[in-house]
Coordinates of C-alpha atoms in Angstrom, one line a residue:
Chain P
X79 CA -132.2 4.0 -41.2
X80 CA -134.8 2.4 -38.9
X81 CA -132.0 0.3 -37.4
X82 CA -130.0 3.3 -36.2
X83 CA -133.1 4.8 -34.6
X84 CA -133.7 1.5 -32.8
X85 CA -130.2 1.2 -31.5
X86 CA -130.0 4.7 -30.2
X87 CA -133.2 4.2 -28.2
X88 CA -131.9 0.9 -27.0
X89 CA -128.7 2.5 -25.9
X90 CA -130.4 4.8 -23.4
X91 CA -132.3 2.0 -21.8
X92 CA -131.2 0.7 -18.4
X93 CA -130.2 -2.7 -19.7
X94 CA -126.9 -1.5 -21.1
X95 CA -125.0 -4.7 -21.9
X96 CA -127.9 -6.4 -23.6
X97 CA -128.5 -3.4 -25.7
X98 CA -124.7 -3.2 -26.6
X99 CA -124.8 -6.9 -27.7
X100 CA -127.9 -6.3 -29.8
X101 CA -126.2 -3.3 -31.3
X102 CA -123.0 -5.2 -32.1
X103 CA -125.1 -8.0 -33.7
X104 CA -127.0 -5.6 -35.8
X105 CA -123.8 -3.9 -37.0
X106 CA -122.3 -7.3 -37.8
X107 CA -125.4 -8.2 -39.9
X108 CA -125.1 -4.9 -41.9
X109 CA -121.4 -5.6 -42.4
X110 CA -122.0 -9.1 -43.7
X111 CA -124.8 -8.0 -46.0
X112 CA -122.5 -5.2 -47.4
X113 CA -119.7 -7.7 -47.9
X114 CA -121.9 -10.1 -49.8
X115 CA -123.4 -7.4 -51.9
X116 CA -120.2 -5.4 -52.7
X117 CA -117.5 -8.0 -52.5
X118 CA -116.3 -6.8 -55.9
X119 CA -115.8 -3.2 -54.6
X120 CA -113.9 -4.5 -51.6
X121 CA -111.7 -6.5 -53.9
X122 CA -111.0 -3.5 -56.1
X123 CA -109.9 -1.5 -53.0
X124 CA -107.3 -4.1 -52.0
X125 CA -104.3 -2.9 -54.0
X126 CA -104.8 0.7 -53.0
X127 CA -105.3 -0.1 -49.3
X128 CA -102.3 -2.4 -49.5
X129 CA -100.3 0.6 -50.8
X130 CA -101.3 2.8 -47.8
X131 CA -100.4 0.0 -45.4
X132 CA -97.0 -0.8 -46.9
X133 CA -95.8 2.7 -47.7
X134 CA -97.6 4.8 -45.1
X135 CA -98.4 2.6 -42.1
X136 CA -95.4 0.3 -42.1
X137 CA -93.1 3.3 -41.9
X138 CA -95.0 4.6 -38.9
X139 CA -94.3 1.2 -37.3
X140 CA -90.7 1.3 -38.5
X141 CA -90.3 4.6 -36.7
X142 CA -89.7 2.5 -33.5
X143 CA -86.1 2.5 -34.5
X144 CA -86.0 5.9 -32.9
X145 CA -86.1 4.1 -29.6
X146 CA -83.6 1.4 -30.6
X147 CA -79.9 1.1 -31.6
X148 CA -80.7 0.2 -35.2
X149 CA -78.2 -1.9 -37.0
X150 CA -78.7 -3.5 -40.4
X151 CA -77.7 -7.0 -39.4
X152 CA -80.1 -7.3 -36.5
X153 CA -82.9 -5.6 -38.4
X154 CA -85.7 -3.4 -37.0
X155 CA -87.0 -5.8 -34.4
X156 CA -83.7 -7.5 -33.5
X157 CA -81.9 -4.2 -32.6
X158 CA -81.7 -3.4 -28.8
X159 CA -84.0 -0.9 -27.2
X160 CA -82.4 2.3 -25.9
X161 CA -85.5 4.3 -24.8
X162 CA -85.2 8.0 -25.3
X163 CA -81.4 8.1 -25.8
X164 CA -81.5 9.6 -29.3
X165 CA -84.2 12.1 -28.4
X166 CA -82.0 13.3 -25.4
X167 CA -79.0 13.4 -27.7
X168 CA -80.9 15.6 -30.1
X169 CA -82.4 18.0 -27.5
X170 CA -79.0 18.3 -25.8
X171 CA -77.2 19.0 -29.0
X172 CA -76.5 22.7 -29.5
X173 CA -77.7 22.3 -33.1
X174 CA -81.2 21.6 -31.8
X175 CA -82.2 25.2 -31.1
X176 CA -80.7 26.5 -34.3
X177 CA -82.7 23.9 -36.3
X178 CA -85.9 24.6 -34.5
X179 CA -85.4 28.3 -34.9
X180 CA -84.6 28.1 -38.6
X181 CA -87.5 25.8 -39.3
X182 CA -90.0 28.1 -37.4
X183 CA -88.7 31.3 -38.9
X184 CA -88.9 30.0 -42.4
X185 CA -92.3 28.5 -42.0
X186 CA -93.9 31.4 -40.1
X187 CA -92.4 33.9 -42.6
X188 CA -93.8 31.8 -45.4
X189 CA -97.2 31.7 -43.7
X190 CA -97.3 35.4 -42.9
X191 CA -96.6 36.4 -46.5
X192 CA -97.9 33.4 -48.4
X193 CA -101.3 33.2 -46.8
X194 CA -102.7 36.7 -47.3
X195 CA -101.3 37.4 -50.8
X196 CA -103.4 34.9 -52.7
X197 CA -106.5 36.3 -51.0
X198 CA -105.5 39.8 -52.0
X199 CA -104.9 38.6 -55.6
X200 CA -108.2 36.8 -55.8
X201 CA -110.2 39.7 -54.4
X202 CA -108.4 42.1 -56.8
X203 CA -109.1 39.8 -59.8
X204 CA -112.8 39.6 -58.7
X205 CA -113.1 43.3 -59.0
X206 CA -112.0 43.3 -62.6
X207 CA -114.5 42.7 -65.4
X208 CA -114.2 39.4 -67.2
X209 CA -112.2 39.7 -70.4
X210 CA -108.8 39.6 -72.0
X211 CA -106.9 41.4 -69.2
X212 CA -108.4 39.2 -66.4
X213 CA -107.7 36.0 -68.3
X214 CA -104.1 37.1 -69.1
X215 CA -103.4 37.9 -65.5
X216 CA -104.7 34.5 -64.4
X217 CA -103.0 32.6 -67.1
X218 CA -99.6 34.2 -66.3
X219 CA -99.8 34.0 -62.6
X220 CA -100.7 30.2 -62.6
X221 CA -97.8 29.4 -64.9
X222 CA -94.9 29.4 -62.4
X223 CA -96.8 26.7 -60.4
X224 CA -95.9 24.2 -63.1
X225 CA -92.2 24.8 -62.9
X226 CA -90.2 22.1 -61.1
X227 CA -88.3 22.8 -57.9
X228 CA -85.0 22.1 -59.7
X229 CA -85.8 24.6 -62.4
X230 CA -87.1 27.1 -59.9
X231 CA -84.0 27.0 -57.8
X232 CA -81.7 27.3 -60.9
X233 CA -83.7 30.3 -62.0
X234 CA -83.1 31.9 -58.6
X235 CA -79.4 31.1 -58.9
X236 CA -79.2 32.6 -62.4
X237 CA -81.2 35.7 -61.7
X238 CA -79.4 36.5 -58.4
X239 CA -75.9 35.3 -59.5
X240 CA -73.3 37.6 -57.9
X241 CA -71.5 38.5 -61.2
X242 CA -74.0 38.4 -64.0
X243 CA -77.4 38.0 -62.4
X244 CA -79.9 40.4 -63.8
X245 CA -80.9 41.5 -60.3
X246 CA -77.4 42.4 -59.4
X247 CA -76.6 44.2 -62.6
X248 CA -79.9 46.0 -62.4
X249 CA -79.1 47.2 -58.8
X250 CA -75.6 48.2 -59.9
X251 CA -76.9 50.3 -62.7
X252 CA -79.1 52.1 -60.2
X253 CA -76.0 52.8 -58.1
X254 CA -76.8 50.3 -55.4
X255 CA -74.1 47.9 -54.2
X256 CA -75.9 44.5 -54.3
X257 CA -75.5 42.2 -51.4
X258 CA -74.6 38.6 -51.8
X259 CA -78.1 37.3 -52.0
X260 CA -77.4 33.6 -52.4
X261 CA -74.5 33.4 -49.9
X262 CA -75.8 35.1 -46.9
X263 CA -77.8 33.7 -44.0
X264 CA -79.6 37.1 -43.7
X265 CA -81.1 36.9 -47.2
X266 CA -81.9 33.2 -47.3
X267 CA -85.3 33.4 -45.7
X268 CA -86.5 36.2 -47.9
X269 CA -85.2 34.5 -51.1
X270 CA -87.0 31.3 -50.1
X271 CA -90.3 32.9 -49.1
X272 CA -90.7 35.4 -51.9
X273 CA -89.7 33.0 -54.6
X274 CA -92.4 30.7 -53.2
X275 CA -94.9 33.5 -53.3
X276 CA -93.9 34.3 -56.9
X277 CA -94.4 30.6 -57.8
X278 CA -97.5 29.7 -55.9
X279 CA -99.7 32.7 -55.3
X280 CA -101.5 32.6 -58.7
X281 CA -102.4 28.9 -58.2
X282 CA -103.4 29.4 -54.6
X283 CA -105.7 32.2 -55.6
X284 CA -107.8 29.8 -57.7
X285 CA -109.6 28.4 -54.7
X286 CA -110.5 31.8 -53.4
X287 CA -111.7 32.9 -56.8
X288 CA -114.0 29.9 -56.9
X289 CA -115.3 30.7 -53.5
X290 CA -115.9 34.3 -54.6
X291 CA -117.8 33.2 -57.7
X292 CA -120.0 31.1 -55.4
X293 CA -121.2 34.0 -53.4
X294 CA -124.9 34.7 -53.7
X295 CA -125.3 37.6 -56.3
X296 CA -128.3 39.0 -54.4
X297 CA -126.0 40.1 -51.7
X298 CA -124.1 42.3 -54.1
X299 CA -127.4 43.7 -55.4
X300 CA -128.6 44.5 -51.9
X301 CA -125.3 46.2 -51.2
X302 CA -125.6 48.3 -54.4
X303 CA -129.1 49.3 -53.4
X304 CA -127.7 50.4 -50.0
X305 CA -125.1 52.4 -51.8
X306 CA -122.1 50.4 -50.5
X307 CA -118.7 51.3 -52.0
X308 CA -116.4 48.7 -53.6
X309 CA -114.3 48.6 -50.5
X310 CA -117.3 48.1 -48.2
X311 CA -118.5 45.3 -50.5
X312 CA -115.1 43.6 -50.3
X313 CA -115.0 43.8 -46.5
X314 CA -118.6 42.9 -45.8
X315 CA -119.4 40.4 -48.6
X316 CA -116.2 39.1 -50.2
X317 CA -114.1 38.4 -47.1
X318 CA -116.8 36.7 -45.1
X319 CA -117.6 34.7 -48.3
X320 CA -114.2 33.2 -48.5
X321 CA -113.8 32.7 -44.8
X322 CA -114.5 28.9 -44.7
X323 CA -112.0 28.2 -47.5
X324 CA -109.4 30.5 -45.9
X325 CA -109.8 28.7 -42.5
X326 CA -109.3 25.3 -44.1
X327 CA -106.2 26.4 -45.9
X328 CA -104.8 28.0 -42.8
X329 CA -105.3 24.8 -40.9
X330 CA -103.6 22.8 -43.5
X331 CA -100.7 25.2 -43.7
X332 CA -100.2 25.4 -40.0
X333 CA -100.5 21.6 -39.8
X334 CA -97.5 21.3 -42.1
X335 CA -95.5 24.1 -40.5
X336 CA -92.5 22.0 -39.8
X337 CA -92.8 19.9 -43.0
X338 CA -91.9 22.9 -45.2
X339 CA -90.5 22.6 -48.7
X340 CA -87.6 20.4 -48.0
X341 CA -86.7 19.9 -51.6
X342 CA -86.4 23.6 -52.3
X343 CA -84.5 24.4 -49.1
X344 CA -82.0 21.6 -49.8
X345 CA -81.3 22.8 -53.3
X346 CA -80.9 26.4 -52.2
X347 CA -78.4 25.5 -49.4
X348 CA -74.8 26.3 -49.7
X349 CA -72.0 26.5 -47.0
X350 CA -72.4 30.2 -46.8
X351 CA -76.1 30.4 -46.0
X352 CA -76.2 27.2 -43.9
X353 CA -76.6 29.2 -40.6
X354 CA -80.2 30.0 -41.5
X355 CA -80.9 27.4 -44.2
X356 CA -80.3 24.2 -42.2
X357 CA -83.8 23.0 -41.1
X358 CA -85.0 19.8 -39.4
X359 CA -85.9 17.9 -42.6
X360 CA -82.6 18.7 -44.4
X361 CA -80.7 17.7 -41.2
X362 CA -82.6 14.4 -41.0
X363 CA -81.6 13.7 -44.6
X364 CA -77.9 14.4 -44.0
X365 CA -77.6 12.7 -40.7
X366 CA -79.7 9.7 -41.7
X367 CA -78.9 8.9 -45.2
X368 CA -75.5 10.6 -45.9
X369 CA -74.0 9.6 -42.5
X370 CA -76.1 6.4 -42.1
X371 CA -77.1 7.3 -38.5
X372 CA -80.6 5.8 -38.9
X373 CA -81.9 5.8 -35.4
X374 CA -80.9 9.4 -34.6
X375 CA -82.3 10.7 -37.8
X376 CA -85.6 8.8 -37.2
X377 CA -85.9 10.3 -33.7
X378 CA -85.4 13.8 -35.2
X379 CA -88.0 13.1 -37.9
X380 CA -90.4 11.7 -35.4
X381 CA -90.1 14.8 -33.3
X382 CA -91.0 16.8 -36.4
X383 CA -94.0 14.6 -37.2
X384 CA -95.4 14.8 -33.7
X385 CA -95.0 18.5 -33.4
X386 CA -96.8 18.8 -36.8
X387 CA -99.7 16.7 -35.6
X388 CA -100.1 18.6 -32.4
X389 CA -100.1 21.9 -34.3
X390 CA -102.8 20.6 -36.7
X391 CA -105.0 19.4 -33.8
X392 CA -104.6 22.6 -31.9
X393 CA -105.3 25.0 -34.8
X394 CA -108.3 22.8 -35.8
X395 CA -109.7 23.1 -32.3
X396 CA -109.1 26.9 -32.4
X397 CA -110.7 27.3 -35.8
X398 CA -113.7 25.3 -34.6
X399 CA -114.1 27.6 -31.6
X400 CA -113.7 31.0 -33.3
X401 CA -115.3 30.3 -36.7
X402 CA -117.3 27.1 -36.8
X403 CA -115.2 25.9 -39.7
X404 CA -112.8 23.0 -39.2
X405 CA -111.3 20.0 -40.9
X406 CA -113.1 17.5 -38.6
Chain E
X257 CA -133.0 40.1 -68.5
X258 CA -134.1 43.7 -69.3
X259 CA -134.5 44.4 -65.7
X260 CA -131.0 43.4 -64.8
X261 CA -129.4 45.5 -67.5
X262 CA -131.4 48.5 -66.4
X263 CA -130.2 47.9 -62.8
X264 CA -126.6 47.7 -64.0
X265 CA -126.9 50.9 -66.0
X266 CA -128.3 52.9 -63.1
X267 CA -125.5 51.6 -60.9
X268 CA -122.8 52.4 -63.4
X269 CA -124.1 56.0 -63.3
X270 CA -124.0 56.0 -59.6
X271 CA -120.4 54.7 -59.4
X272 CA -118.7 57.2 -57.2
X273 CA -115.4 59.0 -57.8
X274 CA -113.7 57.1 -54.9
X275 CA -114.9 53.8 -56.3
X276 CA -113.5 54.6 -59.7
X277 CA -110.2 55.6 -58.0
X278 CA -110.2 52.4 -56.1
X279 CA -110.7 50.4 -59.3
X280 CA -107.8 52.2 -61.0
X281 CA -105.7 51.1 -58.0
X282 CA -106.8 47.5 -58.4
X283 CA -105.9 47.5 -62.1
X284 CA -102.5 49.1 -61.3
X285 CA -101.9 46.4 -58.6
X286 CA -102.7 43.6 -61.1
X287 CA -100.5 45.1 -63.8
X288 CA -97.6 45.3 -61.4
X289 CA -98.2 41.6 -60.3
X290 CA -98.4 40.6 -64.0
X291 CA -95.1 42.3 -64.8
X292 CA -93.3 40.8 -61.7
X293 CA -94.5 37.3 -62.6
X294 CA -93.9 37.6 -66.3
X295 CA -90.5 39.3 -66.4
X296 CA -88.3 36.4 -65.1
X297 CA -90.0 34.0 -67.5
X298 CA -89.4 36.3 -70.5
X299 CA -85.9 36.9 -69.4
X300 CA -85.0 33.2 -69.2
X301 CA -86.6 32.4 -72.6
X302 CA -84.9 35.4 -74.2
X303 CA -81.5 34.4 -72.8
X304 CA -81.9 30.9 -74.1
X305 CA -82.3 32.2 -77.6
X306 CA -79.3 34.5 -77.4
X307 CA -75.7 33.9 -78.4
X308 CA -73.2 32.6 -75.7
X309 CA -71.2 35.9 -75.6
X310 CA -74.4 38.0 -75.3
X311 CA -75.5 35.9 -72.3
X312 CA -72.2 35.9 -70.4
X313 CA -71.5 39.6 -71.0
X314 CA -75.0 40.4 -69.5
X315 CA -76.3 42.1 -72.6
X316 CA -79.7 40.4 -72.5
X317 CA -82.3 42.1 -70.4
X318 CA -85.6 41.7 -72.3
X319 CA -85.4 40.4 -75.8
X320 CA -82.9 37.9 -77.3
X321 CA -79.6 39.5 -78.3
X322 CA -77.8 38.0 -81.4
X323 CA -80.5 35.4 -81.9
X324 CA -79.0 31.9 -81.9
X325 CA -80.0 28.3 -81.2
X326 CA -76.5 27.2 -80.0
X327 CA -77.8 26.6 -76.5
X328 CA -80.4 24.2 -77.7
X329 CA -78.0 22.4 -80.1
X330 CA -75.6 21.7 -77.2
X331 CA -78.4 20.8 -74.8
X332 CA -80.0 18.3 -77.2
X333 CA -76.7 16.7 -78.2
X334 CA -75.8 15.9 -74.6
X335 CA -76.3 12.2 -74.1
X336 CA -77.0 12.6 -70.3
X337 CA -79.9 14.9 -71.1
X338 CA -81.3 12.6 -73.8
X339 CA -81.3 9.7 -71.4
X340 CA -82.8 11.8 -68.7
X341 CA -85.6 12.9 -71.0
X342 CA -86.4 9.3 -72.0
X343 CA -86.4 8.2 -68.4
X344 CA -88.6 11.0 -67.3
X345 CA -91.1 10.2 -70.1
X346 CA -91.1 6.5 -69.0
X347 CA -91.6 7.4 -65.3
X348 CA -94.3 9.9 -66.1
X349 CA -96.3 7.6 -68.4
X350 CA -96.2 4.5 -66.3
X351 CA -96.2 6.2 -62.9
X352 CA -99.3 8.2 -63.9
X353 CA -101.0 5.0 -65.2
X354 CA -100.4 3.2 -61.9
X355 CA -101.4 6.1 -59.8
X356 CA -104.6 6.9 -61.6
X357 CA -105.8 3.2 -61.6
X358 CA -105.1 2.7 -57.9
X359 CA -106.7 6.0 -57.0
X360 CA -109.9 5.3 -58.9
X361 CA -110.1 1.7 -57.6
X362 CA -110.0 3.0 -54.0
X363 CA -112.0 6.2 -54.5
X364 CA -115.1 4.8 -56.3
X365 CA -116.0 2.1 -53.7
X366 CA -115.6 4.8 -51.0
X367 CA -118.1 6.9 -52.7
X368 CA -120.8 4.3 -52.4
X369 CA -123.1 5.0 -49.4
X370 CA -124.1 1.4 -49.0
X371 CA -120.5 0.2 -48.5
X372 CA -120.1 -0.8 -44.9
X373 CA -117.0 0.7 -43.2
X374 CA -116.4 3.3 -45.8
X375 CA -116.0 6.1 -43.2
X376 CA -113.5 4.0 -41.2
X377 CA -111.5 3.3 -44.4
X378 CA -111.6 7.0 -45.3
X379 CA -110.2 7.9 -41.9
X380 CA -107.5 5.3 -42.4
X381 CA -106.4 7.0 -45.6
X382 CA -106.8 10.6 -44.4
X383 CA -104.7 9.9 -41.3
X384 CA -101.7 9.5 -43.6
X385 CA -102.0 13.2 -44.4
X386 CA -101.8 14.0 -40.7
X387 CA -99.0 11.8 -39.5
X388 CA -95.8 11.0 -41.5
X389 CA -93.7 8.0 -40.6
X390 CA -90.5 9.7 -41.6
X391 CA -87.9 9.7 -44.3
X392 CA -85.7 6.9 -42.9
X393 CA -88.5 4.5 -42.0
X394 CA -89.9 4.9 -45.5
X395 CA -86.5 4.4 -47.0
X396 CA -86.2 1.2 -45.0
X397 CA -89.4 -0.1 -46.5
X398 CA -88.3 0.6 -50.0
X399 CA -85.0 -1.0 -49.3
X400 CA -86.5 -4.1 -47.8
X401 CA -88.7 -4.5 -50.8
X402 CA -85.6 -4.6 -53.0
X403 CA -86.7 -1.6 -54.9
X404 CA -83.5 0.5 -54.4
X405 CA -81.9 1.4 -57.6
X406 CA -84.7 0.0 -59.8
X407 CA -87.3 1.8 -61.8
X408 CA -90.0 0.6 -59.3
X409 CA -88.6 3.0 -56.7
X410 CA -90.0 5.9 -58.7
X411 CA -93.3 4.3 -59.8
X412 CA -94.6 2.7 -56.5
X413 CA -93.6 4.4 -53.2
X414 CA -95.2 7.7 -54.1
X415 CA -98.0 6.2 -56.3
X416 CA -100.9 7.6 -54.3
X417 CA -101.8 10.6 -52.2
X418 CA -104.7 10.9 -49.8
X419 CA -105.6 14.2 -51.2
X420 CA -106.2 12.8 -54.7
X421 CA -108.4 10.0 -53.2
X422 CA -110.5 12.7 -51.4
X423 CA -110.9 14.7 -54.7
X424 CA -111.9 11.6 -56.7
X425 CA -114.3 10.3 -54.1
X426 CA -116.0 13.7 -53.8
X427 CA -116.4 13.8 -57.6
X428 CA -118.0 10.3 -57.7
X429 CA -120.3 11.2 -54.8
X430 CA -121.5 14.4 -56.4
X431 CA -121.8 13.3 -60.0
X432 CA -122.9 9.6 -59.9
X433 CA -126.3 9.3 -58.2
X434 CA -126.6 6.5 -55.8
X435 CA -130.0 5.7 -57.4
X436 CA -128.3 5.0 -60.7
X437 CA -126.1 2.3 -59.1
X438 CA -129.1 0.8 -57.3
X439 CA -131.2 0.7 -60.5
X440 CA -128.3 -1.0 -62.3
X441 CA -128.0 -3.5 -59.5
X442 CA -131.7 -4.3 -59.8
X443 CA -131.2 -5.0 -63.5
X444 CA -128.5 -7.5 -62.5
X445 CA -125.5 -5.3 -63.3
X446 CA -122.5 -6.2 -61.1
X447 CA -120.5 -3.4 -59.3
X448 CA -117.5 -4.2 -61.5
X449 CA -119.5 -3.8 -64.7
X450 CA -121.2 -0.7 -63.5
X451 CA -117.8 0.9 -62.7
X452 CA -116.4 0.0 -66.1
X453 CA -119.4 0.8 -68.4
X454 CA -121.2 3.6 -66.5
X455 CA -118.9 5.3 -64.0
X456 CA -115.7 5.5 -66.0
X457 CA -117.3 7.0 -69.2
X458 CA -119.1 9.6 -67.0
X459 CA -115.9 10.5 -65.1
X460 CA -113.7 11.9 -67.8
X461 CA -113.2 15.3 -66.0
X462 CA -111.9 13.7 -62.8
X463 CA -109.7 11.3 -64.8
X464 CA -108.2 14.3 -66.6
X465 CA -107.6 16.0 -63.3
X466 CA -105.9 12.9 -61.8
X467 CA -103.8 12.3 -64.8
X468 CA -102.6 15.9 -64.9
X469 CA -101.9 16.2 -61.2
X470 CA -100.0 12.9 -61.1
X471 CA -98.1 13.5 -64.4
X472 CA -97.0 17.0 -63.5
X473 CA -95.9 15.8 -60.0
X474 CA -94.0 12.9 -61.5
X475 CA -92.3 15.0 -64.2
X476 CA -91.2 17.6 -61.7
X477 CA -90.0 15.3 -58.9
X478 CA -86.3 14.9 -58.2
X479 CA -86.0 13.9 -54.5
X480 CA -87.1 10.3 -54.7
X481 CA -84.6 9.7 -57.5
X482 CA -81.9 11.3 -55.4
X483 CA -82.9 9.0 -52.5
X484 CA -83.4 5.7 -54.2
X485 CA -81.4 5.6 -57.5
X486 CA -77.7 5.2 -57.8
X487 CA -77.2 4.3 -61.5
X488 CA -77.0 7.3 -63.8
X489 CA -78.7 5.3 -66.5
X490 CA -82.0 5.4 -64.5
X491 CA -81.9 9.1 -63.5
X492 CA -84.9 11.2 -64.5
X493 CA -84.4 14.6 -66.2
X494 CA -84.8 16.7 -63.1
X495 CA -81.8 14.9 -61.4
X496 CA -79.7 15.5 -64.5
X497 CA -80.7 19.1 -64.5
X498 CA -79.8 19.4 -60.9
X499 CA -76.3 18.2 -61.5
X500 CA -75.8 20.5 -64.4
X501 CA -77.7 23.6 -63.3
X502 CA -77.2 23.6 -59.5
X503 CA -74.1 21.6 -58.8
X504 CA -72.3 22.9 -62.0
X505 CA -70.9 19.6 -63.0
X506 CA -69.5 20.0 -66.4
X507 CA -67.1 17.6 -68.0
X508 CA -63.9 19.7 -68.5
X509 CA -60.4 18.5 -68.8
X510 CA -57.3 20.6 -69.2
X511 CA -57.4 22.8 -72.2
X512 CA -56.3 26.1 -73.7
X513 CA -57.5 29.3 -72.2
X514 CA -59.5 30.4 -75.2
X515 CA -61.4 27.1 -75.3
X516 CA -62.0 27.4 -71.5
X517 CA -63.5 30.9 -72.0
X518 CA -65.7 29.6 -74.8
X519 CA -66.8 26.7 -72.7
X520 CA -67.6 28.9 -69.7
X521 CA -69.8 31.1 -71.9
X522 CA -71.4 28.0 -73.3
X523 CA -72.1 26.7 -69.8
X524 CA -74.0 29.9 -68.9
X525 CA -76.1 29.8 -72.1
X526 CA -76.7 26.1 -71.7
X527 CA -78.4 26.7 -68.3
X528 CA -81.1 28.9 -69.8
X529 CA -81.7 26.5 -72.7
X530 CA -81.9 23.6 -70.3
X531 CA -84.5 25.4 -68.1
X532 CA -86.7 25.8 -71.2
X533 CA -86.1 22.3 -72.5
X534 CA -86.9 20.8 -69.1
X535 CA -90.1 22.8 -68.6
X536 CA -91.3 22.4 -72.1
X537 CA -93.6 19.3 -71.8
X538 CA -95.4 20.8 -68.8
X539 CA -95.7 24.2 -70.4
X540 CA -97.1 22.6 -73.5
X541 CA -99.9 20.9 -71.7
X542 CA -100.4 23.8 -69.3
X543 CA -102.9 25.9 -71.2
X544 CA -105.4 23.1 -71.3
X545 CA -104.2 21.6 -68.0
X546 CA -105.0 24.8 -66.3
X547 CA -108.7 24.3 -66.9
X548 CA -108.7 20.9 -65.3
X549 CA -106.5 22.0 -62.5
X550 CA -109.0 24.6 -61.6
X551 CA -111.8 22.1 -61.8
X552 CA -109.8 19.7 -59.6
X553 CA -109.2 22.4 -57.0
X554 CA -112.9 23.2 -57.0
X555 CA -114.0 19.6 -56.5
X556 CA -111.5 19.3 -53.7
X557 CA -112.8 22.4 -52.0
X558 CA -116.4 21.2 -52.0
X559 CA -115.4 18.9 -49.2
X560 CA -112.6 21.1 -47.9

């Protein structure tokens, strides 16, 4: 502690370089002492850190093949550089705008519906007295979260099946001619988004419920004394109380806007709805692994990752400015 | 205590008409949500216990019609599904073991305040949440390591997630006081021994959270298997389910029309039964998993 105080005062002195050297030497001493004292802890971390290097950082380096003509024989470093050739190829491809549009429509739709609904559910649950009813609602709404993507998609396909699906027979018995839910580009985004809401809202509400239970009870008592109605309490106490958590979740969601549920979209795809269901990640998979066009697919994927990172940084800066809450 | 109850009583009397109306609205909203979530689940389970003809003629809408276990008999006598089940159990048990060990070994040191460079290392890990190298570059790593079409491909490449490291680290920071570690150190206890005989026994809640998160993730995953595994004998259950439920691959040769019809009816029923069979392990642990999942989410949200 004393050391940091010393260094900060030294830093503001006119003799900059000397202070910097002293600073560095002090840091080095701290590092050495820590290494001697905790060498076992450093050793324990090695396998895990190695994991992150090999499976997360090496792929980032491997992504240079986006700027090369990758071929298996020459390898990643032996293949010739081609600059932005594959990026240009992608941007000039007519499929580019469709992919970008589909990806954005799907993720913004999911954000618009999927972000507020868990908050609504949590606030509603918070109004209800603890007991059997509340516990049942929670228990049932969490359950779909544990269903796998494959099972989820097959449930959608069974329930919305054109001939025997319960949704279609139900609509027919009401006298409505059901549309082809699974085989139409118009219905695909809604099927995707609302099934996601069905599956994840209960689980997503947990965090908000926790935030609500952490609100200082004296606030509610004060509100009662002032004669506030339930709605006023929700607006003036509940919503501000869950604000920090909501902002964090919003940032994380926006940060992964283009990295949306590839696995589910891929399973829901069929030739009939492809016009709205082909998104950047599914395209990368098909071009890259099914057609073995590695460099092109990597360029498309890199474009996706960079946009995601920019979005994350932007929304984080925005959150910091308007609400004082941010990821970093 | 007496004071609070009297406050409550006086407030209940003052609860206005509009507030009561609002509360009725809230209950109504929750009942509707409950029904919307519950109905598809009940429908699938009921269908799976019905007869093949009842399912394919659309007679089931709430409860099982012509109760039968035919769907389950056929599902469990399919060798593909049995192999898939065994593989999924293998991947879940060993994958979870590897994941939890690696995560704890990284997260505990990072929770120690006296560890030099812990913030830099944490940044190094968190950055992997922010930037993704991409599908193809990751595939190339797995390929170059010779893991393609081996069981390792499902155990190692997705073994850890930054998020789980954050959760575990936060737990250790909050629940294991730094003073305890320092006191142990003064008594000549090494870091390794402290981790093994003090930290681990005190950390059962976070171990449960990690086990459940990783195990559910591993059981439900299909995409890595699709990416890395060619041999059918290695396929996990989800991949088998995909080929039967979504791609509609059924082994059918040429046969008489009546047999064909029966087979088609059976295929419809089989899907419902398979959904139940495939989700069973997770649904069985879910009631008690739920408690730990909630706790895990809470620990995670302490830090944000």
